[in-house]
Amino acid sequence: MFTPKIPPPDTTPTPGTSLVPPLTGLVHPPACTCHHTPTTPAPVPAAPPARPAVRFTPGSLLVAAAGGTAVVLVVGTVLVSMLLATAITAASVAVCAVVLRSLLNRPNNR
């Protein structure tokens, strides 16, 4: 059941032939019915020359490293300041909640 079925040697195609018969007798109608001579297509512009590879000099590597360090420091400072602002806001909201709770629980004890 799982063994491959190999055709007998007399029906196997030779390397130069195909199992699909060629299509003959098919005639396609022209794309348009006007009677003009086909024009040649416009010439394709030549591809632009390949760009040279980027080459880093020691000075440009130093500038890139300094720029990357500056970006990391600025982004880190902004993220830390946002975290600090969130912590301060959460602490102040907690203090306000404790004060409001103490005021609302004992209104007659002032």
CSV table of C-alpha atoms in Angstrom, one decimal:
chain,number,residue,atom,x,y,z
A,1,MET,CA,0.0,0.0,0.0
A,2,PHE,CA,2.8,2.4,0.8
A,3,THR,CA,5.3,1.2,-1.8
A,4,PRO,CA,5.7,3.6,-4.8
A,5,LYS,CA,4.1,2.6,-8.0
A,6,ILE,CA,6.8,2.8,-10.7
A,7,PRO,CA,5.5,2.7,-14.3
A,8,PRO,CA,6.7,-0.2,-16.4
A,9,PRO,CA,9.8,0.6,-18.5
A,10,ASP,CA,7.9,0.7,-21.8
A,11,THR,CA,5.7,3.7,-20.7
A,12,THR,CA,8.2,5.9,-19.0
A,13,PRO,CA,9.0,9.1,-20.9
A,14,THR,CA,12.4,9.6,-22.3
A,15,PRO,CA,14.3,12.7,-21.1
A,16,GLY,CA,13.6,14.6,-24.3
A,17,THR,CA,9.8,14.0,-24.4
A,18,SER,CA,7.0,15.2,-22.2
A,19,LEU,CA,3.8,13.6,-20.9
A,20,VAL,CA,1.8,16.7,-21.9
A,21,PRO,CA,1.0,16.9,-25.6
A,22,PRO,CA,1.9,20.2,-27.2
A,23,LEU,CA,-1.0,22.7,-27.9
A,24,THR,CA,-1.4,23.2,-31.6
A,25,GLY,CA,-4.0,25.0,-33.6
A,26,LEU,CA,-4.5,27.7,-31.0
A,27,VAL,CA,-4.7,31.2,-32.6
A,28,HIS,CA,-5.1,34.2,-30.4
A,29,PRO,CA,-7.0,37.2,-31.8
A,30,PRO,CA,-5.0,40.5,-32.0
A,31,ALA,CA,-5.2,42.8,-29.0
A,32,CYS,CA,-6.8,45.6,-31.0
A,33,THR,CA,-8.6,45.7,-34.4
A,34,CYS,CA,-6.9,48.9,-35.6
A,35,HIS,CA,-4.4,48.4,-38.5
A,36,HIS,CA,-1.2,50.1,-37.4
A,37,THR,CA,2.3,48.9,-37.2
A,38,PRO,CA,3.5,48.1,-33.7
A,39,THR,CA,5.9,50.5,-32.3
A,40,THR,CA,9.0,49.6,-30.5
A,41,PRO,CA,8.9,50.1,-26.7
A,42,ALA,CA,10.8,53.0,-25.2
A,43,PRO,CA,14.3,52.2,-24.3
A,44,VAL,CA,14.8,51.2,-20.6
A,45,PRO,CA,17.0,53.7,-18.8
A,46,ALA,CA,20.3,52.3,-17.6
A,47,ALA,CA,20.5,51.4,-14.0
A,48,PRO,CA,22.3,54.0,-11.8
A,49,PRO,CA,25.8,53.0,-10.8
A,50,ALA,CA,26.0,51.0,-7.7
A,51,ARG,CA,26.6,53.1,-4.6
A,52,PRO,CA,30.0,52.5,-2.9
A,53,ALA,CA,30.1,50.8,0.4
A,54,VAL,CA,30.1,53.0,3.5
A,55,ARG,CA,33.5,53.3,5.0
A,56,PHE,CA,34.1,54.5,8.5
A,57,THR,CA,37.1,56.5,9.5
A,58,PRO,CA,38.4,56.5,13.1
A,59,GLY,CA,36.9,60.0,13.5
A,60,SER,CA,33.5,59.0,12.3
A,61,LEU,CA,33.5,55.9,14.5
A,62,LEU,CA,34.3,58.1,17.5
A,63,VAL,CA,31.5,60.5,16.6
A,64,ALA,CA,29.1,57.6,16.2
A,65,ALA,CA,30.1,56.1,19.5
A,66,ALA,CA,29.7,59.5,21.3
A,67,GLY,CA,26.3,60.1,19.6
A,68,GLY,CA,25.1,56.7,20.6
A,69,THR,CA,26.2,57.3,24.2
A,70,ALA,CA,24.5,60.6,24.3
A,71,VAL,CA,21.2,59.1,23.0
A,72,VAL,CA,21.3,56.4,25.6
A,73,LEU,CA,22.0,58.8,28.4
A,74,VAL,CA,19.2,61.2,27.3
A,75,VAL,CA,16.7,58.4,26.9
A,76,GLY,CA,17.7,56.9,30.3
A,77,THR,CA,17.3,60.3,32.0
A,78,VAL,CA,13.8,60.8,30.5
A,79,LEU,CA,12.7,57.3,31.5
A,80,VAL,CA,14.0,57.6,35.1
A,81,SER,CA,12.3,61.0,35.5
A,82,MET,CA,9.0,59.6,34.3
A,83,LEU,CA,9.3,56.7,36.8
A,84,LEU,CA,10.1,59.2,39.6
A,85,ALA,CA,7.1,61.4,38.6
A,86,THR,CA,4.9,58.3,38.7
A,87,ALA,CA,6.2,57.3,42.1
A,88,ILE,CA,5.7,60.8,43.6
A,89,THR,CA,2.1,61.0,42.1
A,90,ALA,CA,1.3,57.5,43.6
A,91,ALA,CA,2.6,58.5,47.0
A,92,SER,CA,0.6,61.8,47.0
A,93,VAL,CA,-2.6,60.0,46.0
A,94,ALA,CA,-2.0,57.4,48.8
A,95,VAL,CA,-1.6,60.2,51.4
A,96,CYS,CA,-4.7,61.9,50.1
A,97,ALA,CA,-6.7,58.6,50.3
A,98,VAL,CA,-5.5,58.1,53.9
A,99,VAL,CA,-6.5,61.7,54.9
A,100,LEU,CA,-9.9,61.4,53.2
A,101,ARG,CA,-10.6,58.0,54.8
A,102,SER,CA,-9.8,59.4,58.3
A,103,LEU,CA,-12.0,62.4,57.7
A,104,LEU,CA,-14.9,60.4,56.4
A,105,ASN,CA,-14.7,57.7,59.1
A,106,ARG,CA,-14.9,60.0,62.1
A,107,PRO,CA,-16.9,63.1,61.2
A,108,ASN,CA,-18.0,63.7,64.8
A,109,ASN,CA,-14.6,63.4,66.5
A,110,ARG,CA,-13.2,66.8,65.5
